[in-house]
JSON list of C-alpha atoms in Angstrom, two decimals:
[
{"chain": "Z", "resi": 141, "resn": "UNK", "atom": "CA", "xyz": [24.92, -8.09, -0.76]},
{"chain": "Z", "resi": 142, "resn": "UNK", "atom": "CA", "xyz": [21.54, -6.33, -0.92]},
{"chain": "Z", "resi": 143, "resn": "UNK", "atom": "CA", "xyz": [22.71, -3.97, -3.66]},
{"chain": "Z", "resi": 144, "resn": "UNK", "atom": "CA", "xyz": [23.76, -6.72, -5.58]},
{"chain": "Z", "resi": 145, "resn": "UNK", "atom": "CA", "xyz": [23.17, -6.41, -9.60]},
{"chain": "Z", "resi": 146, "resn": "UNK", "atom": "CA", "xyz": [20.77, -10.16, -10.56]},
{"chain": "Z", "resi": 147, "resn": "UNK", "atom": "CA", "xyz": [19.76, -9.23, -14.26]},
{"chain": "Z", "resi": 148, "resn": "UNK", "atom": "CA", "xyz": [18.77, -6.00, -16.04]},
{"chain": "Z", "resi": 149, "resn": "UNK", "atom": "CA", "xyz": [15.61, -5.02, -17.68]},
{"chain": "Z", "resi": 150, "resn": "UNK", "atom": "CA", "xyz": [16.17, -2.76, -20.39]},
{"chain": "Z", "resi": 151, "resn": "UNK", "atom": "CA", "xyz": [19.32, -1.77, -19.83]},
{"chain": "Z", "resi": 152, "resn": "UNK", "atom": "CA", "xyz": [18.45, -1.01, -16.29]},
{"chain": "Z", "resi": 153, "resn": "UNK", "atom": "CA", "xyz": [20.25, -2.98, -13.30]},
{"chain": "Z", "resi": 154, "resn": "UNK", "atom": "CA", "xyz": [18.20, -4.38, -11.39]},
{"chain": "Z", "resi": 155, "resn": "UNK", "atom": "CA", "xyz": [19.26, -5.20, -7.46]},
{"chain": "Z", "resi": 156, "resn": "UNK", "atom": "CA", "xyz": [18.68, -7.78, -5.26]},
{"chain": "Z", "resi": 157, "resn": "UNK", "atom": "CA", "xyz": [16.93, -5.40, -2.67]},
{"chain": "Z", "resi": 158, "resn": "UNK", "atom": "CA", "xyz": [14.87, -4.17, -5.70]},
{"chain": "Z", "resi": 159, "resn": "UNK", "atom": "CA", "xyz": [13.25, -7.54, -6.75]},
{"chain": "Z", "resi": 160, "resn": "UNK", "atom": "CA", "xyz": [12.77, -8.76, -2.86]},
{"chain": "Z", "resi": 161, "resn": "UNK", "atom": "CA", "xyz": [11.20, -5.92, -2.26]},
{"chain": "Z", "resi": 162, "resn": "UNK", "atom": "CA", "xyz": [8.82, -5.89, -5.53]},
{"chain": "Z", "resi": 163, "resn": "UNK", "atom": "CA", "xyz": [8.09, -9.59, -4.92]},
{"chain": "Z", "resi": 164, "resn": "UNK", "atom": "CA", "xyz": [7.17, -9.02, -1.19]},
{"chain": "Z", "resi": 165, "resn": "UNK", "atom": "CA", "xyz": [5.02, -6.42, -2.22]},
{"chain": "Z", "resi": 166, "resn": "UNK", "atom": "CA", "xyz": [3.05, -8.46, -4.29]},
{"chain": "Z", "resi": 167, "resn": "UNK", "atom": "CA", "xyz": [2.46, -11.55, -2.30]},
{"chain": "Z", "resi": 168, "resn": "UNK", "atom": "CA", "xyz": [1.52, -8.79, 0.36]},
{"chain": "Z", "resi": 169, "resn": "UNK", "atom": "CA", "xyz": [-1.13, -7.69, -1.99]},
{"chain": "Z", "resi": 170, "resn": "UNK", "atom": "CA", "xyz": [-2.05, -10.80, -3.52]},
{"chain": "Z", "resi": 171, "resn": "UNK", "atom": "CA", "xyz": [-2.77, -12.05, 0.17]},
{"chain": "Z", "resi": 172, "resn": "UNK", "atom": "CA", "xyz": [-4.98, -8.85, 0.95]},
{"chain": "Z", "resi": 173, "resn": "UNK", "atom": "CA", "xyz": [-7.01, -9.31, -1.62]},
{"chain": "Z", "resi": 174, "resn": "UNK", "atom": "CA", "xyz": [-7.71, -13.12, -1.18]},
{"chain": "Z", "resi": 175, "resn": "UNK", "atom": "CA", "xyz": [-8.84, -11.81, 2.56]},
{"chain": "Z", "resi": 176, "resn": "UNK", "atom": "CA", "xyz": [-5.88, -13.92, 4.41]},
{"chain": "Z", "resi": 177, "resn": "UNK", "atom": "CA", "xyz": [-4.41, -12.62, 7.54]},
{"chain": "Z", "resi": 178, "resn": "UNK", "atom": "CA", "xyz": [-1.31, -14.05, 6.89]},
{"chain": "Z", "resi": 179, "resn": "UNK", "atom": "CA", "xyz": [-0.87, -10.61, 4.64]},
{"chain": "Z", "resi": 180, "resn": "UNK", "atom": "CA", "xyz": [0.41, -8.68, 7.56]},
{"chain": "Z", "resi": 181, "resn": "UNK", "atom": "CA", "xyz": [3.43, -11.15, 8.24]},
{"chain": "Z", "resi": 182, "resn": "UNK", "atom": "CA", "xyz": [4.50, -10.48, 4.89]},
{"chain": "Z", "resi": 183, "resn": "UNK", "atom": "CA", "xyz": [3.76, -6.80, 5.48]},
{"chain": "Z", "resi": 184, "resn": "UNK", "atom": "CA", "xyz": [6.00, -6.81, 8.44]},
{"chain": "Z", "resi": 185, "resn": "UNK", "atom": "CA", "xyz": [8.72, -8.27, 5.63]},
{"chain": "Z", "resi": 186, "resn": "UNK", "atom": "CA", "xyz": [7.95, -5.70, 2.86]},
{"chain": "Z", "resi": 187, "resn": "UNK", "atom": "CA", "xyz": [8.52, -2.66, 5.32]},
{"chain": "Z", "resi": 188, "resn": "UNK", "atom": "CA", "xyz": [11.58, -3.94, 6.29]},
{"chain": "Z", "resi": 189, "resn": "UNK", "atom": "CA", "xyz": [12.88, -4.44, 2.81]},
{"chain": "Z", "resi": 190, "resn": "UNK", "atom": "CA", "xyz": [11.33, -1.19, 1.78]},
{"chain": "Z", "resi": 191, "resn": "UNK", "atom": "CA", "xyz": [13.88, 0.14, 4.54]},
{"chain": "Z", "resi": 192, "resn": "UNK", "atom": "CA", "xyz": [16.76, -0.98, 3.40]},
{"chain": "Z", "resi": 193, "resn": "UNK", "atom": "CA", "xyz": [15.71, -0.13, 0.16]},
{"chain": "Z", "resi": 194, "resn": "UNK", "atom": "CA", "xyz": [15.42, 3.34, 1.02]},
{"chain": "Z", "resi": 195, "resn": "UNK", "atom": "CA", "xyz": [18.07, 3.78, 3.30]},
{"chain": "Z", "resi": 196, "resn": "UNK", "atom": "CA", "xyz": [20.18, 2.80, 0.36]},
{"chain": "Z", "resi": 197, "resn": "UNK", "atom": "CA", "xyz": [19.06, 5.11, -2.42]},
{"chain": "Z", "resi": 198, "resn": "UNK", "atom": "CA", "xyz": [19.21, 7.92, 0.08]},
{"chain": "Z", "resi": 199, "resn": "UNK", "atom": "CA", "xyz": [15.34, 8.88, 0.08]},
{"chain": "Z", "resi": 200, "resn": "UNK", "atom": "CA", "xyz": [15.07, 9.61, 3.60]},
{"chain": "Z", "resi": 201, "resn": "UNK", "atom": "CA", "xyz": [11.41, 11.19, 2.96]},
{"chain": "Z", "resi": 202, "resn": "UNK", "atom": "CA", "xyz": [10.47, 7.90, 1.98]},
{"chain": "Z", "resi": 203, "resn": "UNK", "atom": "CA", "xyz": [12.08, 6.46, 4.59]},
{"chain": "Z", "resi": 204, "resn": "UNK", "atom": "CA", "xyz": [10.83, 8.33, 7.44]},
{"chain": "Z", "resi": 205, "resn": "UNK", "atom": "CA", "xyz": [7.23, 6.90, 6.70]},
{"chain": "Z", "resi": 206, "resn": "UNK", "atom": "CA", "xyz": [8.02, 3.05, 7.14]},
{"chain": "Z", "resi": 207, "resn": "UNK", "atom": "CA", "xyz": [7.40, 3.68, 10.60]},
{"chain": "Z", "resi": 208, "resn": "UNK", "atom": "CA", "xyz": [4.09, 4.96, 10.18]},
{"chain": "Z", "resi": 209, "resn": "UNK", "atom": "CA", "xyz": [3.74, 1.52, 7.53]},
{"chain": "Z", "resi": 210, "resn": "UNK", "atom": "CA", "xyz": [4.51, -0.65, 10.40]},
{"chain": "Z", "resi": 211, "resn": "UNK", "atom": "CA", "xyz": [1.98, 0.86, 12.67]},
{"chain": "Z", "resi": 212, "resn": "UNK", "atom": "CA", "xyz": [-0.59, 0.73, 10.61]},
{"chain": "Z", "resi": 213, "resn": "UNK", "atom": "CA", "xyz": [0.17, -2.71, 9.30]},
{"chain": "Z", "resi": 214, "resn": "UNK", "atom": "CA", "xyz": [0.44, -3.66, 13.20]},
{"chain": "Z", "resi": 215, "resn": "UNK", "atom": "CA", "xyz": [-3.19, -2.15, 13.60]},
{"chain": "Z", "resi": 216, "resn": "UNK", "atom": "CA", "xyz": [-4.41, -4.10, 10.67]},
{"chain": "Z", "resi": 217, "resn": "UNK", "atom": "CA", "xyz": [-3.07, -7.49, 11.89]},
{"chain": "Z", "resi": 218, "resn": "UNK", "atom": "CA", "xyz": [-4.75, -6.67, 15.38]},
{"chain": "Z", "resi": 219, "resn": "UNK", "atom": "CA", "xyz": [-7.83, -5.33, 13.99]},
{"chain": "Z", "resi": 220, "resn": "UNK", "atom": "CA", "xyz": [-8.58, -8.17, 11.46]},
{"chain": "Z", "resi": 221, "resn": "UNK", "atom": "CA", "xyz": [-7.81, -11.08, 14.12]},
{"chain": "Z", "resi": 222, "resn": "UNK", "atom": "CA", "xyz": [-9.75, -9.59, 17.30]},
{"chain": "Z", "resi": 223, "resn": "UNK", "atom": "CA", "xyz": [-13.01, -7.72, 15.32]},
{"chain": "Z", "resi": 224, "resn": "UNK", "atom": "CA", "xyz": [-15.44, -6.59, 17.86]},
{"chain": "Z", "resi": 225, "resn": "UNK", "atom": "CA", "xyz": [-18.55, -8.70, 18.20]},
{"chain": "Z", "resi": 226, "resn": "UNK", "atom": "CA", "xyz": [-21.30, -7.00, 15.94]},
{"chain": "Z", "resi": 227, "resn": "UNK", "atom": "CA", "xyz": [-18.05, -6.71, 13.25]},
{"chain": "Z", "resi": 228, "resn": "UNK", "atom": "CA", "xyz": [-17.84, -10.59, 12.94]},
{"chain": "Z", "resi": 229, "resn": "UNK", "atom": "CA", "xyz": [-17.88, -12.38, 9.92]},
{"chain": "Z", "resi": 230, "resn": "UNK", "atom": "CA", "xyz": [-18.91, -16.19, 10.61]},
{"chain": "Z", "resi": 231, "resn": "UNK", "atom": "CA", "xyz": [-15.19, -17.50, 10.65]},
{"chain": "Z", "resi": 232, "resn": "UNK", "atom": "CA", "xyz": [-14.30, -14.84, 12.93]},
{"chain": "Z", "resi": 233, "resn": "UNK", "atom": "CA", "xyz": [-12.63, -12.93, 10.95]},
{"chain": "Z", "resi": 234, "resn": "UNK", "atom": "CA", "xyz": [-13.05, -9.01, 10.59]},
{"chain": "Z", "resi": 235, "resn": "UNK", "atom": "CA", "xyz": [-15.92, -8.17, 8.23]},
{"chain": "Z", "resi": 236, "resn": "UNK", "atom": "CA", "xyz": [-15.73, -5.93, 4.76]},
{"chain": "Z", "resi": 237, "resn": "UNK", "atom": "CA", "xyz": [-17.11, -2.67, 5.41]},
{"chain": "Z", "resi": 238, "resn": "UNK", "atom": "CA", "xyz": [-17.63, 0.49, 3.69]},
{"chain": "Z", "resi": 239, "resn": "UNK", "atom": "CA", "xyz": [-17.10, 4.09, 4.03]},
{"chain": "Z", "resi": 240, "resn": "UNK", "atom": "CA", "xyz": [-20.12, 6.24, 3.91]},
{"chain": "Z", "resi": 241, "resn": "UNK", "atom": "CA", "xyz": [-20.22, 8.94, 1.57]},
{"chain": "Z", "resi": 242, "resn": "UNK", "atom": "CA", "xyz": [-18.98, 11.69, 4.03]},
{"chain": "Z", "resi": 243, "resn": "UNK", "atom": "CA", "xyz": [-16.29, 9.40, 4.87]},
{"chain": "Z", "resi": 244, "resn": "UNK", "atom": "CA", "xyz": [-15.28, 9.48, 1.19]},
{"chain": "Z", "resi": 245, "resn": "UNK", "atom": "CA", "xyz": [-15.42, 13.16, 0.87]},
{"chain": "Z", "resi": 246, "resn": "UNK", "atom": "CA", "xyz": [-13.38, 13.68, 4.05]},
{"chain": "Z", "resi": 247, "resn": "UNK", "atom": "CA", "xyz": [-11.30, 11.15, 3.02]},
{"chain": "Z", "resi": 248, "resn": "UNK", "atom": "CA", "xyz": [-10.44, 13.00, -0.41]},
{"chain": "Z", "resi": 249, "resn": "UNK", "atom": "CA", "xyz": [-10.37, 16.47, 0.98]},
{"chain": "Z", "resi": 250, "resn": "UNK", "atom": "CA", "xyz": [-7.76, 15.11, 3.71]},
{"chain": "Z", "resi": 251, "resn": "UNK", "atom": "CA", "xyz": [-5.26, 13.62, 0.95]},
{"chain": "Z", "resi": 252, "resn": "UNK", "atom": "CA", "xyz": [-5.34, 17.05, -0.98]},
{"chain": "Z", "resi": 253, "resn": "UNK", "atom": "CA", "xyz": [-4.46, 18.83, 2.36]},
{"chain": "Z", "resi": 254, "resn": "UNK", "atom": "CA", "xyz": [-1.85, 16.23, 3.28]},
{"chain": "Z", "resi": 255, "resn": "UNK", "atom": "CA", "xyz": [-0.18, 15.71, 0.14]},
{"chain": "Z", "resi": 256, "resn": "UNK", "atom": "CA", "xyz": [-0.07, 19.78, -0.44]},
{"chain": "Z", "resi": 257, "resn": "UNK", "atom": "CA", "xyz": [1.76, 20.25, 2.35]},
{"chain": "Z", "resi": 258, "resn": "UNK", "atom": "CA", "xyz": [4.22, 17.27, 2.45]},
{"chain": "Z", "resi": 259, "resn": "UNK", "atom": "CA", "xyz": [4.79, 18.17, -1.68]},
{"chain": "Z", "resi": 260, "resn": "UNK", "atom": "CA", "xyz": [5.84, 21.57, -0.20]},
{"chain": "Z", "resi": 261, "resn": "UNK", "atom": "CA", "xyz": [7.58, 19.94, 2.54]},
{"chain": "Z", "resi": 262, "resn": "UNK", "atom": "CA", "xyz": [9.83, 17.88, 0.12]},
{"chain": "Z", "resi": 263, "resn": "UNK", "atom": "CA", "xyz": [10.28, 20.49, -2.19]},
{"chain": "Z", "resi": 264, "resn": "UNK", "atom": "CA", "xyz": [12.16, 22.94, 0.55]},
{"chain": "Z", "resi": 265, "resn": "UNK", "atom": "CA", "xyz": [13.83, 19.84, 2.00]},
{"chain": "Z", "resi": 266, "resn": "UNK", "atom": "CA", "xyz": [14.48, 17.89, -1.18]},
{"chain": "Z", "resi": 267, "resn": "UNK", "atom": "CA", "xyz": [15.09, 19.84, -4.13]},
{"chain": "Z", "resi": 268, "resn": "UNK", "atom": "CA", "xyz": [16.56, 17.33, -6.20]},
{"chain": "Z", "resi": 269, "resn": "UNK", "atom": "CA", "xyz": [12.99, 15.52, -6.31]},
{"chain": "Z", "resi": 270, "resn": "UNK", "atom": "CA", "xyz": [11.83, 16.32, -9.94]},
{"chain": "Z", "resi": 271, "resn": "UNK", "atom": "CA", "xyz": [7.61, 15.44, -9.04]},
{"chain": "Z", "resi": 272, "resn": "UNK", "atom": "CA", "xyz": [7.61, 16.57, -5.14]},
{"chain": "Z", "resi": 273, "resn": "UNK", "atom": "CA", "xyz": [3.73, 16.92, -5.19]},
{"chain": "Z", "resi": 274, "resn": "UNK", "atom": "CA", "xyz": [3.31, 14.02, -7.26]},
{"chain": "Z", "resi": 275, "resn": "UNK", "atom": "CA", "xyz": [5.21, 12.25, -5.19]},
{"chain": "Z", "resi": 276, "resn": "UNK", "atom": "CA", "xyz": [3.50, 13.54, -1.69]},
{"chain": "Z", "resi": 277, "resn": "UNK", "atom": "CA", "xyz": [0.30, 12.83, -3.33]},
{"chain": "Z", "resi": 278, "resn": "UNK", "atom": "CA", "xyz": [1.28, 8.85, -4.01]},
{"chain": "Z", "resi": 279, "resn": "UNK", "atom": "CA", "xyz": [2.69, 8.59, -1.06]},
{"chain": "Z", "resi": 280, "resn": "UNK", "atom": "CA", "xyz": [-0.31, 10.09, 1.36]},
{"chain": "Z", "resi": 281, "resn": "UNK", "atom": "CA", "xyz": [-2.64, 7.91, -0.98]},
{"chain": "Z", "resi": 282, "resn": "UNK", "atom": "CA", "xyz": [-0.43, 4.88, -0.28]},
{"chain": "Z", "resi": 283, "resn": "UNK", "atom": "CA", "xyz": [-1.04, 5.58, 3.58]},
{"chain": "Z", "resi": 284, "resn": "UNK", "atom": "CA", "xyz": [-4.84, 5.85, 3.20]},
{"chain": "Z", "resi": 285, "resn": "UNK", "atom": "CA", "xyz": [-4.80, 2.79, 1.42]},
{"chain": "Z", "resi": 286, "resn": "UNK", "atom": "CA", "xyz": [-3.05, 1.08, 3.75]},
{"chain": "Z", "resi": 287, "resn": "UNK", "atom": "CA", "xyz": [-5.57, 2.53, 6.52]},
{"chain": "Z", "resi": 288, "resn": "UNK", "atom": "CA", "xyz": [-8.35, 1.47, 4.51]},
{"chain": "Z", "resi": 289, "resn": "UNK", "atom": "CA", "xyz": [-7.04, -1.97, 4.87]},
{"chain": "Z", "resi": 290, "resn": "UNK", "atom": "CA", "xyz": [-6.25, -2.16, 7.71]},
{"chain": "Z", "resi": 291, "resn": "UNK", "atom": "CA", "xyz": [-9.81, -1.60, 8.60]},
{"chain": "Z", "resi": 292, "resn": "UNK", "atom": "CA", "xyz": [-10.94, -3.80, 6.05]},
{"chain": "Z", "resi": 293, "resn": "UNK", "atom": "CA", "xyz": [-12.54, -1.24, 4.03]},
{"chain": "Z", "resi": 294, "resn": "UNK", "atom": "CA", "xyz": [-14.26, -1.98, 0.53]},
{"chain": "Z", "resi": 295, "resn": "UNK", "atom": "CA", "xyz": [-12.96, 1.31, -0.72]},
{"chain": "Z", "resi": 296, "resn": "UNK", "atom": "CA", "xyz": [-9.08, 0.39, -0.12]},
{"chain": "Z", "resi": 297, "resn": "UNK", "atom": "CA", "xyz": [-8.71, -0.81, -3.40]},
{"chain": "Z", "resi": 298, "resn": "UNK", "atom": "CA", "xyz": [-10.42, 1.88, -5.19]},
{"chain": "Z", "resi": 299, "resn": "UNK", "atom": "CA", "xyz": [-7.43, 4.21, -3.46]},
{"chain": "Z", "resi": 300, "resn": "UNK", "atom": "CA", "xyz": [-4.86, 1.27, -4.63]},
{"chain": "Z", "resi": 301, "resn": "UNK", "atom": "CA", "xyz": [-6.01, 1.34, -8.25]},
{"chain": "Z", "resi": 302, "resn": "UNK", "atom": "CA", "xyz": [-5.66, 4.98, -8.33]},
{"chain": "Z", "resi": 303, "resn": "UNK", "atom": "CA", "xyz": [-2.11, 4.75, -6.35]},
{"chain": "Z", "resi": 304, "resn": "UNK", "atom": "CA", "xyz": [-1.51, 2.36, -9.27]},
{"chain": "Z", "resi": 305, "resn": "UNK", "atom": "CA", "xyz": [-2.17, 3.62, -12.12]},
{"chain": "Z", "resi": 306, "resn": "UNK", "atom": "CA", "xyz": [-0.33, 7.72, -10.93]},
{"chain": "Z", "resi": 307, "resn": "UNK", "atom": "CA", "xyz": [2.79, 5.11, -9.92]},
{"chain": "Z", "resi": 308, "resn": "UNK", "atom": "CA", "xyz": [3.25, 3.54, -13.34]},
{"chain": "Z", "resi": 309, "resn": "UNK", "atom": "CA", "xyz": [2.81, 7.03, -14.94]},
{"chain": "Z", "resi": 310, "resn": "UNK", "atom": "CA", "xyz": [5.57, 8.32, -12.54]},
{"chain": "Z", "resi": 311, "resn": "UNK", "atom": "CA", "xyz": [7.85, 5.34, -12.80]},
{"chain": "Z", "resi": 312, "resn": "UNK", "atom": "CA", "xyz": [7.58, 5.60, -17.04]},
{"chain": "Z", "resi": 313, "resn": "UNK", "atom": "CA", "xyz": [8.39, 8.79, -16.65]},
{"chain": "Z", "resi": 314, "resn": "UNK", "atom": "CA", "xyz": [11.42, 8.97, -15.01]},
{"chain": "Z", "resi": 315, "resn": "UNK", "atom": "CA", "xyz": [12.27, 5.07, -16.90]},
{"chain": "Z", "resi": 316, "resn": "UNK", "atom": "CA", "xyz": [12.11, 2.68, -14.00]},
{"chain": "Z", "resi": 317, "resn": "UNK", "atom": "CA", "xyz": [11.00, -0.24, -16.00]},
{"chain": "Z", "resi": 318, "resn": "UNK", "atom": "CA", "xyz": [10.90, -2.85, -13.36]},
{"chain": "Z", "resi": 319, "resn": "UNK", "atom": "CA", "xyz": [8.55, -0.76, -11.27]},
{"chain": "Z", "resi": 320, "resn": "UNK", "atom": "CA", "xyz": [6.25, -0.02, -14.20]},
{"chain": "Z", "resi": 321, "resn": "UNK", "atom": "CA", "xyz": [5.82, -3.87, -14.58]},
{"chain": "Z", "resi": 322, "resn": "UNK", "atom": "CA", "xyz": [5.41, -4.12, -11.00]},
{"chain": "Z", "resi": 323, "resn": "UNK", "atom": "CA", "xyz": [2.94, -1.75, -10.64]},
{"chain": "Z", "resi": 324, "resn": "UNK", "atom": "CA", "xyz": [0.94, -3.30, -13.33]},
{"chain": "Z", "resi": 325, "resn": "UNK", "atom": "CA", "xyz": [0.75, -6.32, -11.42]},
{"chain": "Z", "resi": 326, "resn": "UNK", "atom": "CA", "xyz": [-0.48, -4.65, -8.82]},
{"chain": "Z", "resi": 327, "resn": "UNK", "atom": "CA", "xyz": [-2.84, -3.01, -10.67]},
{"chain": "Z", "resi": 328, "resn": "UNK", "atom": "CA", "xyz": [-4.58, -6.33, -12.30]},
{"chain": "Z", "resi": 329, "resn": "UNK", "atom": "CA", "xyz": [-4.45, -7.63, -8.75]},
{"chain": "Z", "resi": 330, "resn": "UNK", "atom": "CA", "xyz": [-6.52, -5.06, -7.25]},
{"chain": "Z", "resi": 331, "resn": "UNK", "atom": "CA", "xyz": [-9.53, -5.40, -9.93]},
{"chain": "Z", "resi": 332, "resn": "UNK", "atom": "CA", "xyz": [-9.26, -8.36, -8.76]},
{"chain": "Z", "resi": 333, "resn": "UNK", "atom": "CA", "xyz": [-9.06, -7.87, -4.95]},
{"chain": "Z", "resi": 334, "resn": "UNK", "atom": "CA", "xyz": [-11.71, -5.12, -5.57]},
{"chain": "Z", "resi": 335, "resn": "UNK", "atom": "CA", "xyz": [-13.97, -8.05, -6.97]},
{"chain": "Z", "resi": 336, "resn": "UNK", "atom": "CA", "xyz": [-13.33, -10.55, -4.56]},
{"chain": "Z", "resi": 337, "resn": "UNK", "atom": "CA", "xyz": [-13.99, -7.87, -1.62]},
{"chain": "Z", "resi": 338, "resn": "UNK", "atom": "CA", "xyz": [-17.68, -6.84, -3.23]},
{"chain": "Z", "resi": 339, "resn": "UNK", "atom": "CA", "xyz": [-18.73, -10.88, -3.15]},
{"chain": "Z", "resi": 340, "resn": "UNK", "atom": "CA", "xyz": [-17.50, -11.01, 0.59]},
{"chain": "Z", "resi": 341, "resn": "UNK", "atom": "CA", "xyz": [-19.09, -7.89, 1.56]},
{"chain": "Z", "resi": 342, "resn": "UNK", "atom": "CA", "xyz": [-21.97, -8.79, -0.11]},
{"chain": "Z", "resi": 343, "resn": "UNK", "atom": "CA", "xyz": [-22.38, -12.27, 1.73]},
{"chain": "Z", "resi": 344, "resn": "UNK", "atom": "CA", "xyz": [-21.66, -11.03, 4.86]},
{"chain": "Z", "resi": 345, "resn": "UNK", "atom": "CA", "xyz": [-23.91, -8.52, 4.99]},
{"chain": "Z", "resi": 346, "resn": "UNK", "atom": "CA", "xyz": [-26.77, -10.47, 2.67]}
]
């Protein structure tokens, strides 16, 4: 049923898996970025879609990281719904914070490592994959995002802009249509969220 062919997009079939997956994704985001908890329930949704989704294309690299997804989506829930006291916002809630400058460089320094190994990783393992470093570097950006967030870091949607805009060069390139669009909507939606997390930030620590 999941692989299931609901319309095409120029020319391209698009599956049932592949639009409940896309439209998961971006209530998952849109959520996020209007600072709402209930983000990570969908979260829990989207990596389980994203499984299936994977499992049936064959991409077992891809697939092998869901579980690290769900932990970290499990630490964001947790994290934004029991902050320690001094991280408080006035409902409760888990402030926005920043990284420091360090942070950032570290940060940067640790997704070149990463993504230099796993791209050599996939390209001894997976041969087939025509962009293995490209693809290692999305993917270890996609993870520090999602760490970002979970920590309600400011600088979460700087890495999501950037994951954005490499994924709708990749997806154009190979001619996955859908995903281009999708990934444009996910790219208006963090200016946005990237916006709306400055004005919070900015109260809560005013």
């Amino acid at each position: 049923m999941l692989d299931t062919v609901i319309f095409s997009i120029a020319g391209q079939p698009v599956l049932l898996i592949d639009f409940v997956s896309s439209v998961l994704g971006l209530i998952c985001v849109f959520l996020a970025g209007r600072n709402s908890k209930y983000n990570f329930w969908v979260g829990y949704l989207y990596t389980a879609a994203l499984f299936f989704l994977f499992w049936s294309r064959n991409l077992y690299a891809s697939l092998l990281l869901q579980p690290i997804s769900l932990a970290i989506n499990m630490t964001g829930h947790y994290r934004w719904t029991h902050p320690r006291e001094e991280e408080k916002a006035a409902d409760n809630s888990l402030k926005v914070s920043m990284l420091t400058w360090p942070q950032r460089v570290l940060s940067a320094v640790s997704v070149l490592l990463v993504a230099g190994l796993w791209g050599l990783i996939l390209d001894r393992l997976f041969p087939a994959d025509p962009h293995p470093y490209l693809d290692s570097c999305v993917t270890v950006l996609i993870l520090l995002a999602q760490f970002l967030s979970a920590q309600k870091k400011w600088d979460c949607w700087l890495v999501w802009l950037l994951v954005n805009i490499t994924q709708i060069i990749l997806h154009l390139s190979v001619g996955n249509v859908l995903m281009s669009i999708v990934c444009a909507l996910y790219l208006v939606n963090g200016v946005w969220s990237l916006a709306t997390w400055m004005r919070l930030y900015k109260r809560e620590h005013g």
